[in-house]
Tab-separated table of C-alpha atoms and ligand atoms in Angstrom:
chain	number	residue	atom	x	y	z
N	1	MET	CA	7.370	-16.363	-17.887
N	2	ILE	CA	10.632	-17.306	-17.732
N	3	ILE	CA	12.479	-13.611	-18.684
N	4	GLU	CA	16.063	-13.966	-19.752
N	5	PRO	CA	18.170	-10.988	-21.271
N	6	ARG	CA	18.283	-11.313	-26.282
N	7	MET	CA	20.339	-9.010	-26.973
N	8	ARG	CA	20.782	-7.056	-30.070
N	9	GLY	CA	23.037	-4.282	-30.591
N	10	PHE	CA	22.718	-2.013	-28.196
N	11	ILE	CA	20.099	-3.074	-26.847
N	12	CYS	CA	18.464	-5.823	-24.220
N	13	LEU	CA	14.678	-6.962	-25.621
N	14	THR	CA	13.308	-8.014	-22.310
N	15	SER	CA	13.611	-6.766	-19.170
N	16	HIS	CA	13.588	-8.435	-15.353
N	17	PRO	CA	10.841	-6.941	-13.778
N	18	ASP	CA	12.037	-8.915	-10.627
N	19	GLY	CA	15.922	-7.609	-11.187
N	20	CYS	CA	14.484	-4.450	-11.694
N	21	GLU	CA	12.592	-4.222	-8.612
N	22	GLN	CA	15.547	-5.622	-7.231
N	23	ASN	CA	17.644	-2.411	-8.400
N	24	VAL	CA	15.065	-0.019	-6.552
N	25	LYS	CA	15.170	-1.484	-3.823
N	26	ASN	CA	18.988	-1.899	-3.608
N	27	GLN	CA	19.574	2.346	-4.651
N	28	ILE	CA	16.663	2.769	-1.457
N	29	LYS	CA	18.714	1.118	0.453
N	30	TYR	CA	21.849	3.370	-0.179
N	31	VAL	CA	20.023	6.522	0.502
N	32	GLN	CA	18.932	5.296	3.363
N	33	SER	CA	21.694	4.112	4.740
N	34	LYS	CA	23.666	7.477	4.035
N	35	GLY	CA	20.940	9.587	6.391
N	36	ALA	CA	18.787	11.877	5.808
N	37	ILE	CA	19.457	14.718	3.703
N	38	ASP	CA	17.386	18.478	4.327
N	39	GLY	CA	16.698	18.410	0.329
N	40	PRO	CA	13.259	19.387	-1.859
N	41	LYS	CA	9.895	17.995	-0.488
N	42	LYS	CA	8.003	18.090	-4.172
N	43	VAL	CA	10.178	17.733	-6.960
N	44	LEU	CA	8.958	16.698	-10.765
N	45	VAL	CA	11.430	14.510	-12.131
N	46	ILE	CA	11.648	14.105	-15.729
N	47	GLY	CA	13.249	11.271	-17.587
N	48	ALA	CA	12.628	9.310	-14.084
N	49	SER	CA	12.909	5.748	-15.643
N	50	THR	CA	15.946	5.007	-15.688
N	51	GLY	CA	19.113	5.991	-14.901
N	52	PHE	CA	20.178	9.772	-13.365
N	53	GLY	CA	16.292	10.425	-13.740
N	54	LEU	CA	15.813	7.318	-11.115
N	55	ALA	CA	18.491	8.108	-9.101
N	56	SER	CA	17.316	11.896	-8.512
N	57	ARG	CA	13.884	10.014	-7.634
N	58	ILE	CA	15.007	8.007	-5.228
N	59	THR	CA	17.220	10.755	-3.682
N	60	SER	CA	14.449	12.865	-3.501
N	61	ALA	CA	11.305	10.562	-1.311
N	62	PHE	CA	14.252	7.894	0.004
N	63	GLY	CA	16.733	10.674	1.037
N	64	SER	CA	13.666	14.446	2.006
N	65	ASP	CA	10.528	11.851	2.206
N	66	ALA	CA	9.568	14.196	-1.073
N	67	ALA	CA	5.954	14.013	-3.295
N	68	THR	CA	7.778	13.886	-6.497
N	69	ILE	CA	6.014	13.584	-10.505
N	70	GLY	CA	8.070	11.011	-12.633
N	71	VAL	CA	7.745	12.484	-16.351
N	72	PHE	CA	8.646	9.423	-18.179
N	73	PHE	CA	8.467	7.321	-22.236
N	74	GLU	CA	8.350	4.036	-21.809
N	75	LYS	CA	6.904	0.918	-23.121
N	76	PRO	CA	4.158	-1.146	-21.266
N	77	PRO	CA	4.223	-4.958	-21.380
N	78	THR	CA	1.259	-7.288	-22.280
N	79	GLU	CA	0.948	-11.139	-21.959
N	80	GLY	CA	4.319	-11.909	-23.619
N	81	LYS	CA	5.838	-9.794	-23.755
N	82	THR	CA	8.313	-7.188	-21.283
N	83	ALA	CA	8.029	-3.632	-20.607
N	84	SER	CA	11.227	-1.649	-21.085
N	85	PRO	CA	13.167	-1.525	-17.847
N	86	GLY	CA	12.220	2.445	-17.284
N	87	TRP	CA	8.454	0.820	-16.475
N	88	TYR	CA	9.339	-2.206	-14.313
N	89	ASN	CA	11.394	0.444	-12.551
N	90	SER	CA	8.722	2.760	-12.311
N	91	ALA	CA	6.365	0.324	-10.979
N	92	ALA	CA	9.036	-0.599	-8.352
N	93	PHE	CA	9.550	3.078	-7.118
N	94	GLU	CA	5.224	3.658	-6.308
N	95	LYS	CA	4.876	0.826	-4.071
N	96	GLN	CA	8.323	1.573	-2.048
N	97	ALA	CA	7.582	5.157	-1.815
N	98	HIS	CA	3.452	4.934	-1.558
N	99	GLN	CA	4.667	1.811	1.388
N	100	ALA	CA	6.656	5.005	2.594
N	101	GLY	CA	4.055	6.995	2.560
N	102	LEU	CA	5.465	9.444	0.495
N	103	TYR	CA	3.441	10.514	-2.451
N	104	ALA	CA	4.582	9.540	-5.877
N	105	LYS	CA	1.919	9.334	-8.962
N	106	SER	CA	3.989	8.555	-12.674
N	107	ILE	CA	2.465	9.993	-16.317
N	108	ASN	CA	4.109	7.795	-19.603
N	109	GLY	CA	4.705	10.037	-22.687
N	110	ASP	CA	6.545	12.535	-24.617
N	111	ALA	CA	7.834	14.840	-22.725
N	112	PHE	CA	8.369	17.124	-25.369
N	113	SER	CA	5.224	18.008	-26.650
N	114	ASN	CA	2.739	20.236	-25.285
N	115	GLU	CA	0.432	17.779	-24.715
N	116	ILE	CA	2.778	16.096	-22.219
N	117	LYS	CA	3.786	19.223	-19.991
N	118	ASN	CA	-0.799	20.492	-20.242
N	119	GLN	CA	-0.931	17.467	-17.713
N	120	THR	CA	2.193	17.471	-15.501
N	121	LEU	CA	1.190	21.515	-15.466
N	122	ALA	CA	-2.209	19.774	-14.180
N	123	LEU	CA	-1.567	17.540	-11.637
N	124	ILE	CA	1.277	19.304	-10.138
N	125	LYS	CA	-2.092	22.151	-9.340
N	126	ALA	CA	-3.974	19.793	-8.766
N	127	ASP	CA	-2.377	17.299	-5.849
N	128	LEU	CA	0.981	19.451	-5.021
N	129	GLY	CA	0.180	23.335	-5.329
N	130	GLN	CA	3.803	23.767	-5.895
N	131	VAL	CA	6.764	21.898	-7.085
N	132	ASP	CA	10.822	22.701	-5.815
N	133	LEU	CA	12.769	21.042	-7.157
N	134	ILE	CA	12.651	20.056	-10.920
N	135	ILE	CA	14.979	17.292	-12.536
N	136	TYR	CA	15.421	17.460	-15.960
N	137	SER	CA	17.153	14.217	-17.067
N	138	LEU	CA	16.175	13.217	-19.766
N	139	ALA	CA	18.594	11.523	-22.958
N	140	SER	CA	16.565	10.329	-26.502
N	141	PRO	CA	17.218	10.692	-30.130
N	142	VAL	CA	14.545	12.266	-31.175
N	143	ARG	CA	13.003	15.800	-30.834
N	144	GLN	CA	9.014	16.531	-32.351
N	145	HIS	CA	9.131	19.916	-31.735
N	146	PRO	CA	5.873	20.638	-30.105
N	147	THR	CA	5.752	24.513	-32.669
N	148	THR	CA	6.950	23.816	-35.587
N	149	GLY	CA	6.321	19.687	-35.748
N	150	VAL	CA	9.820	18.629	-37.476
N	151	LEU	CA	10.928	15.590	-36.211
N	152	HIS	CA	14.468	16.685	-35.280
N	153	ARG	CA	17.304	14.164	-34.855
N	154	SER	CA	19.812	13.896	-32.680
N	155	THR	CA	23.704	12.648	-33.854
N	156	LEU	CA	26.474	11.932	-31.908
N	157	LYS	CA	29.059	13.355	-34.735
N	158	PRO	CA	32.683	14.704	-34.549
N	159	ILE	CA	32.445	18.426	-35.488
N	160	GLY	CA	35.297	19.456	-38.067
N	161	GLY	CA	37.085	16.748	-39.402
N	162	ALA	CA	37.137	12.598	-39.562
N	163	PHE	CA	37.329	10.688	-36.074
N	164	SER	CA	38.775	7.735	-35.836
N	165	ASN	CA	39.662	5.601	-32.241
N	166	LYS	CA	39.679	2.551	-30.255
N	167	THR	CA	36.176	1.243	-29.449
N	168	VAL	CA	34.956	-1.947	-27.342
N	169	ASP	CA	31.998	-4.507	-28.681
N	170	PHE	CA	31.220	-4.802	-24.446
N	171	HIS	CA	29.118	-7.926	-25.607
N	172	THR	CA	32.819	-9.484	-27.378
N	173	GLY	CA	35.195	-7.761	-25.832
N	174	LYS	CA	36.732	-7.518	-29.029
N	175	VAL	CA	38.208	-3.247	-29.953
N	176	SER	CA	38.202	-2.104	-33.069
N	177	GLU	CA	38.538	1.249	-34.429
N	178	VAL	CA	35.455	3.067	-35.535
N	179	SER	CA	35.565	5.597	-38.228
N	180	ILE	CA	32.492	8.351	-37.157
N	181	GLU	CA	32.902	10.988	-40.435
N	182	PRO	CA	32.068	14.989	-39.273
N	183	ALA	CA	28.367	16.580	-38.933
N	184	THR	CA	26.784	18.394	-40.913
N	185	GLU	CA	26.276	21.859	-40.343
N	186	GLU	CA	22.662	20.527	-40.353
N	187	ASP	CA	23.376	17.503	-37.973
N	188	ILE	CA	24.399	20.173	-35.726
N	189	ALA	CA	21.595	22.022	-35.314
N	190	ASN	CA	19.479	19.124	-34.654
N	191	THR	CA	21.453	17.478	-32.591
N	192	ILE	CA	21.362	20.977	-30.460
N	193	GLN	CA	17.406	20.946	-30.677
N	194	VAL	CA	16.937	17.409	-29.811
N	195	MET	CA	19.952	17.503	-26.026
N	196	GLY	CA	20.650	21.347	-26.075
N	197	GLY	CA	18.602	23.559	-23.365
N	198	GLU	CA	15.439	24.542	-25.608
N	199	ASP	CA	12.645	21.803	-23.950
N	200	TRP	CA	14.196	22.542	-20.063
N	201	ALA	CA	13.214	26.188	-20.690
N	202	MET	CA	10.209	25.422	-21.750
N	203	TRP	CA	8.932	23.750	-19.154
N	204	ILE	CA	9.920	25.642	-16.344
N	205	ASP	CA	8.636	29.143	-18.352
N	206	GLN	CA	5.354	27.079	-18.267
N	207	LEU	CA	5.947	25.925	-15.112
N	208	LYS	CA	6.173	29.277	-13.545
N	209	ALA	CA	3.583	31.145	-15.999
N	210	ALA	CA	0.947	28.194	-13.911
N	211	ASN	CA	2.765	29.819	-10.414
N	212	LEU	CA	3.701	26.038	-9.529
N	213	LEU	CA	6.821	26.926	-8.565
N	214	ALA	CA	7.495	27.237	-5.325
N	215	PRO	CA	9.746	30.070	-3.284
N	216	GLY	CA	13.633	29.445	-3.419
N	217	ALA	CA	12.606	26.272	-6.286
N	218	GLN	CA	15.661	24.888	-7.967
N	219	THR	CA	16.372	23.118	-10.735
N	220	VAL	CA	18.822	21.418	-12.448
N	221	ALA	CA	20.000	19.552	-15.299
N	222	TYR	CA	22.147	16.407	-16.671
N	223	SER	CA	26.006	17.348	-18.118
N	224	TYR	CA	29.292	15.111	-19.221
N	225	ILE	CA	32.709	16.032	-19.419
N	226	GLY	CA	35.079	13.674	-20.694
N	227	PRO	CA	38.100	12.751	-20.796
N	228	SER	CA	40.543	13.794	-24.545
N	229	VAL	CA	39.868	10.556	-25.681
N	230	THR	CA	36.236	11.106	-26.066
N	231	GLU	CA	35.834	14.774	-26.540
N	232	ALA	CA	36.062	14.485	-30.841
N	233	VAL	CA	33.323	12.124	-30.481
N	234	TYR	CA	31.690	13.777	-27.404
N	235	ARG	CA	32.263	17.251	-25.915
N	236	LYS	CA	33.662	18.718	-29.448
N	237	GLY	CA	31.086	16.966	-31.145
N	238	THR	CA	27.936	17.178	-32.214
N	239	ILE	CA	26.345	15.563	-28.856
N	240	GLY	CA	29.105	18.814	-26.799
N	241	ARG	CA	27.707	21.484	-29.023
N	242	ALA	CA	23.169	20.465	-26.907
N	243	LYS	CA	25.304	20.836	-23.527
N	244	ASP	CA	27.145	23.289	-24.243
N	245	HIS	CA	23.222	25.672	-24.719
N	246	LEU	CA	22.435	23.394	-22.358
N	247	GLU	CA	24.512	25.206	-20.028
N	248	ALA	CA	23.853	28.543	-21.208
N	249	THR	CA	20.586	27.462	-20.948
N	250	ALA	CA	20.924	28.149	-17.148
N	251	PHE	CA	21.689	31.317	-17.241
N	252	GLU	CA	18.798	32.600	-19.396
N	253	ILE	CA	16.358	30.519	-16.338
N	254	THR	CA	18.239	31.155	-13.581
N	255	ASP	CA	17.712	35.335	-14.997
N	256	SER	CA	14.046	34.386	-15.487
N	257	LEU	CA	13.521	32.895	-12.044
N	258	LYS	CA	14.845	36.677	-10.295
N	259	ASP	CA	12.120	37.778	-8.700
N	260	ILE	CA	10.460	33.456	-7.255
N	261	ASP	CA	14.648	33.872	-6.710
N	262	GLY	CA	14.516	30.517	-7.863
N	263	LYS	CA	17.987	28.494	-10.095
N	264	ALA	CA	18.827	26.416	-12.515
N	265	TYR	CA	22.166	24.258	-11.866
N	266	VAL	CA	24.127	22.530	-14.988
N	267	SER	CA	25.589	19.433	-12.784
N	268	VAL	CA	27.692	16.998	-14.581
N	269	ASN	CA	28.250	14.086	-13.904
N	270	LYS	CA	30.519	11.152	-13.623
N	271	ALA	CA	31.082	8.472	-17.147
N	272	LEU	CA	28.334	5.960	-16.174
N	273	VAL	CA	27.245	2.677	-17.748
N	274	THR	CA	23.396	3.770	-18.496
N	275	GLN	CA	21.147	3.007	-22.058
N	276	ALA	CA	21.689	5.856	-23.597
N	277	SER	CA	25.860	6.241	-22.837
N	278	SER	CA	25.905	2.846	-24.360
N	279	ALA	CA	25.037	3.849	-27.482
N	280	ILE	CA	27.810	5.741	-27.782
N	281	PRO	CA	31.397	4.294	-29.526
N	282	VAL	CA	34.713	5.010	-27.748
N	283	ILE	CA	33.087	5.774	-24.157
N	284	PRO	CA	32.178	2.394	-23.499
N	285	LEU	CA	36.017	1.304	-24.247
N	286	TYR	CA	36.497	4.558	-22.000
N	287	ILE	CA	34.398	3.234	-19.087
N	288	SER	CA	35.987	0.124	-18.988
N	289	LEU	CA	39.100	1.495	-17.966
N	290	LEU	CA	37.627	3.991	-15.797
N	291	TYR	CA	35.740	1.432	-13.936
N	292	LYS	CA	39.140	-0.115	-12.814
N	293	ILE	CA	40.671	2.163	-12.061
N	294	MET	CA	38.125	3.854	-9.974
N	295	LYS	CA	37.338	0.921	-8.187
N	296	ALA	CA	41.073	0.012	-7.872
N	297	GLU	CA	40.668	3.461	-6.171
N	298	GLY	CA	37.868	3.168	-4.150
N	299	LEU	CA	36.282	5.572	-5.904
N	300	HIS	CA	33.589	4.000	-7.963
N	301	GLU	CA	30.719	5.154	-7.872
N	302	GLY	CA	27.470	3.944	-9.923
N	303	CYS	CA	24.136	6.558	-10.355
N	304	ILE	CA	22.117	6.653	-7.522
N	305	GLU	CA	26.286	7.426	-5.005
N	306	GLN	CA	26.499	10.211	-8.053
N	307	ILE	CA	23.039	11.730	-7.270
N	308	GLN	CA	23.181	11.419	-3.117
N	309	ARG	CA	26.213	12.827	-3.797
N	310	LEU	CA	25.443	15.671	-5.081
N	311	PHE	CA	22.002	16.245	-3.672
N	312	GLN	CA	23.657	15.772	0.163
N	313	ALA	CA	27.144	17.524	-0.674
N	314	ARG	CA	26.266	19.998	-2.624
N	315	LEU	CA	22.870	20.841	-3.378
N	316	TYR	CA	21.152	21.184	0.775
N	317	SER	CA	24.978	21.005	2.606
N	318	GLY	CA	23.366	23.717	4.012
N	319	ASN	CA	25.767	25.839	2.423
N	320	ALA	CA	26.620	27.845	-1.059
N	321	VAL	CA	26.702	25.905	-3.941
N	322	PRO	CA	29.293	25.387	-5.382
N	323	THR	CA	30.603	26.088	-8.775
N	324	ASP	CA	33.772	25.512	-11.482
N	325	ASP	CA	34.391	28.718	-13.707
N	326	LYS	CA	31.368	28.749	-15.900
N	327	GLY	CA	28.556	27.766	-13.149
N	328	ARG	CA	28.524	24.208	-13.475
N	329	ILE	CA	28.205	21.856	-10.422
N	330	ARG	CA	31.329	19.200	-10.573
N	331	ILE	CA	30.016	15.376	-9.898
N	332	ASP	CA	32.798	13.863	-12.120
N	333	ASP	CA	35.389	15.268	-9.755
N	334	TRP	CA	36.354	12.159	-8.355
N	335	GLU	CA	35.647	10.706	-13.108
N	336	MET	CA	38.507	14.025	-13.908
N	337	ARG	CA	41.327	13.817	-10.469
N	338	ASP	CA	43.909	13.673	-13.210
N	339	ASP	CA	45.679	10.613	-11.126
N	340	VAL	CA	42.630	8.874	-12.654
N	341	GLN	CA	43.108	10.602	-15.893
N	342	ALA	CA	46.908	9.482	-16.384
N	343	LYS	CA	46.212	6.415	-15.446
N	344	VAL	CA	42.739	5.543	-18.201
N	345	ALA	CA	45.616	7.305	-20.360
N	346	GLU	CA	48.332	5.013	-19.609
N	347	LEU	CA	45.397	2.057	-20.146
N	348	TRP	CA	44.387	3.554	-22.896
N	349	LYS	CA	47.820	3.431	-25.045
N	350	GLN	CA	47.730	-0.167	-24.233
N	351	ALA	CA	44.048	-2.238	-25.059
N	352	GLU	CA	43.424	-3.414	-27.043
N	353	THR	CA	41.218	-7.882	-27.608
N	354	GLU	CA	43.958	-9.728	-26.349
N	355	ASN	CA	44.192	-7.656	-23.180
N	356	LEU	CA	40.783	-5.872	-22.365
N	357	GLY	CA	40.013	-8.522	-19.869
N	358	GLU	CA	42.826	-7.585	-17.381
N	359	LEU	CA	43.245	-4.214	-17.919
N	360	GLY	CA	39.925	-3.102	-17.579
N	361	ASP	CA	36.559	-3.699	-15.656
N	362	LEU	CA	34.888	-5.249	-18.794
N	363	ALA	CA	33.215	-7.284	-16.297
N	364	GLY	CA	31.756	-4.498	-14.873
N	365	TYR	CA	30.224	-2.454	-18.038
N	366	LYS	CA	29.087	-6.071	-18.258
N	367	ASN	CA	27.535	-6.128	-15.490
N	368	ASP	CA	25.834	-2.873	-15.736
N	369	PHE	CA	24.645	-3.680	-19.041
N	370	LEU	CA	22.843	-6.406	-17.341
N	371	ASN	CA	21.897	-4.541	-14.627
N	372	LEU	CA	20.241	-1.436	-16.501
N	373	PHE	CA	17.437	-4.584	-17.923
N	374	GLY	CA	16.744	-5.430	-14.649
N	375	PHE	CA	19.146	-9.187	-15.418
N	376	ALA	CA	22.078	-10.515	-12.877
N	377	PHE	CA	20.894	-9.425	-9.516
N	378	GLU	CA	21.730	-10.981	-6.225
N	379	GLY	CA	19.244	-12.056	-5.118
N	380	VAL	CA	16.498	-12.614	-8.314
N	381	ASP	CA	15.411	-16.263	-8.959
N	382	TYR	CA	16.032	-16.306	-12.793
N	383	ASP	CA	14.415	-19.926	-13.443
N	384	ALA	CA	11.285	-18.954	-12.035
N	385	GLU	CA	8.557	-18.113	-13.398
N	386	THR	CA	7.552	-14.384	-13.363
N	387	ASN	CA	4.583	-12.043	-13.752
N	388	GLU	CA	5.197	-9.461	-16.861
N	389	VAL	CA	2.865	-7.867	-17.080
N	390	VAL	CA	3.171	-5.769	-14.212
N	391	LYS	CA	1.464	-2.070	-13.242
N	392	ILE	CA	2.173	1.116	-12.358
N	393	GLU	CA	-0.190	2.349	-8.912
N	394	SER	CA	-0.460	5.591	-9.932
N	395	ILE	CA	0.185	6.353	-13.488
N	396	ALA	CA	-0.953	8.428	-16.127
B	401	LIG	P1	19.045	7.514	-19.617
B	401	LIG	O1	19.086	6.431	-21.007
B	401	LIG	O2	19.011	5.919	-18.658
B	401	LIG	O3	17.407	8.186	-19.299
B	401	LIG	C1	16.714	8.664	-20.353
B	401	LIG	C2	15.070	8.941	-19.377
B	401	LIG	O4	14.641	9.671	-20.146
B	401	LIG	C3	14.683	8.113	-19.179
B	401	LIG	O5	13.657	8.478	-17.669
B	401	LIG	C4	13.779	7.739	-19.985
B	401	LIG	O6	12.242	7.344	-20.205
B	401	LIG	C5	13.248	9.136	-20.577
B	401	LIG	N1	12.829	9.506	-21.612
B	401	LIG	C6	13.506	9.868	-23.420
B	401	LIG	N2	12.973	10.221	-24.151
B	401	LIG	C7	11.692	11.273	-23.873
B	401	LIG	C8	11.153	11.438	-24.232
B	401	LIG	N3	10.504	11.444	-25.793
B	401	LIG	N4	9.726	12.195	-23.065
B	401	LIG	C9	9.678	11.105	-22.063
B	401	LIG	N5	10.425	10.753	-20.961
B	401	LIG	C10	12.093	10.688	-22.407
B	401	LIG	O7	20.003	8.309	-19.513
B	401	LIG	P2	21.010	8.470	-18.864
B	401	LIG	O8	22.178	8.184	-18.814
B	401	LIG	O9	20.251	8.815	-17.400
B	401	LIG	O10	21.207	10.749	-18.336
B	401	LIG	C11	20.008	11.303	-18.556
B	401	LIG	C12	21.077	12.951	-18.357
B	401	LIG	O11	22.104	12.237	-18.538
B	401	LIG	C13	20.984	13.068	-20.498
B	401	LIG	O12	21.682	14.314	-20.114
B	401	LIG	C14	22.730	12.761	-20.234
B	401	LIG	O13	23.204	13.334	-20.760
B	401	LIG	C15	23.335	13.157	-18.956
B	401	LIG	N6	24.848	12.384	-18.099
B	401	LIG	C16	24.538	11.441	-18.572
B	401	LIG	C17	25.740	10.528	-18.708
B	401	LIG	C18	26.178	8.709	-18.139
B	401	LIG	O14	27.402	8.521	-18.271
B	401	LIG	N7	25.236	8.370	-18.905
B	401	LIG	C19	27.234	10.932	-17.742
B	401	LIG	C20	26.596	13.045	-17.705
B	401	LIG	C21	25.940	12.834	-17.897
């Protein structure tokens, strides 16, 4: 079929297999261009199909020849109906990894469930013996708790009072004021259940109990801080509470791994266009202004540049892993530079519908958004017939 983007709100209903493959190939090429990393050898990536998790899987495999198991929750294709992009990304990743002689298998299902955890543990046991790096990169709006069965929904709300600020509809470029009502205590608790650290700790506990963690194994989860303009809806909002919980969990996991000399880290990453971040009010406007500044300063990075730098310059540099005073790895350092933030704050005051095309990098935002679904890549013939029913070579 010929596949075109079909937008609905913050999502695109279609995705392009050839474009997703191009995206994966571009990321592989980037990692290879930066040279070998003396990194992990057997890696489990939870949330491996898009965004930071996909970049982590690619960096592990093509930066340090690692065997990878990827867990994700994606929609497979059917005749006449495209898959979700993470499906096509994973198909392309496995194809490239297998061609390069690397072990790569994937598990599609709910990572919060006992069933998928057990399946993953069995696969590690059978094929890899142990893993030496576990990346935890889930971004989900819901979690069914594996013990209580309760379905928790996360929210993106301020805490303590309503919040109003500018936002942009990145499809139309219209800047408007958005007002969000404050969270209830229940909203906060639910968001912590979904995006906090409990599930991460469950994974690591179960891996350890089954003796599937190599001596010195490391685990990394991703967090975000960001500027004062997004603070009310992000870091000081419900999702921020969940990130606080995730960050606190890193210390608990490190404690639990003492006897195998293991370590848990949270890495604070840069704001990037992903399916998860496009849905957060205010963030797309911030990102479009940030991109303008960071690109002008030669500081811009996407997911793959961020994760390649995380591995090469932080986790596997050969030196002690540098952290901030809260024990977090910071690869949002360029985003948070005072000069960058001062310029973004200045643009923020001026940004409106009429001038955003000039002040911000709206075109870059839109392009990145299309890229998430495999559209707008150079080298892909979007007018050509393509086969939407793509298989992932080793999927369970
Ligand atoms: P994403 O939406 O691109 O990727 C989410 C991944 O989780 C996908 O692989 C998806 O299949 C998987 N997933 C979702 N629900 C699942 C489930 N129930 N079972 C199994 N897999 C499931 O998200 P993104 O942006 O890469 O986020 C990953 C992490 O990075 C999150 O913790 C996010 O908060 C964090 N982060 C994101 C930033 C951003 O600007 N996008 C900035 C800093 C941190």
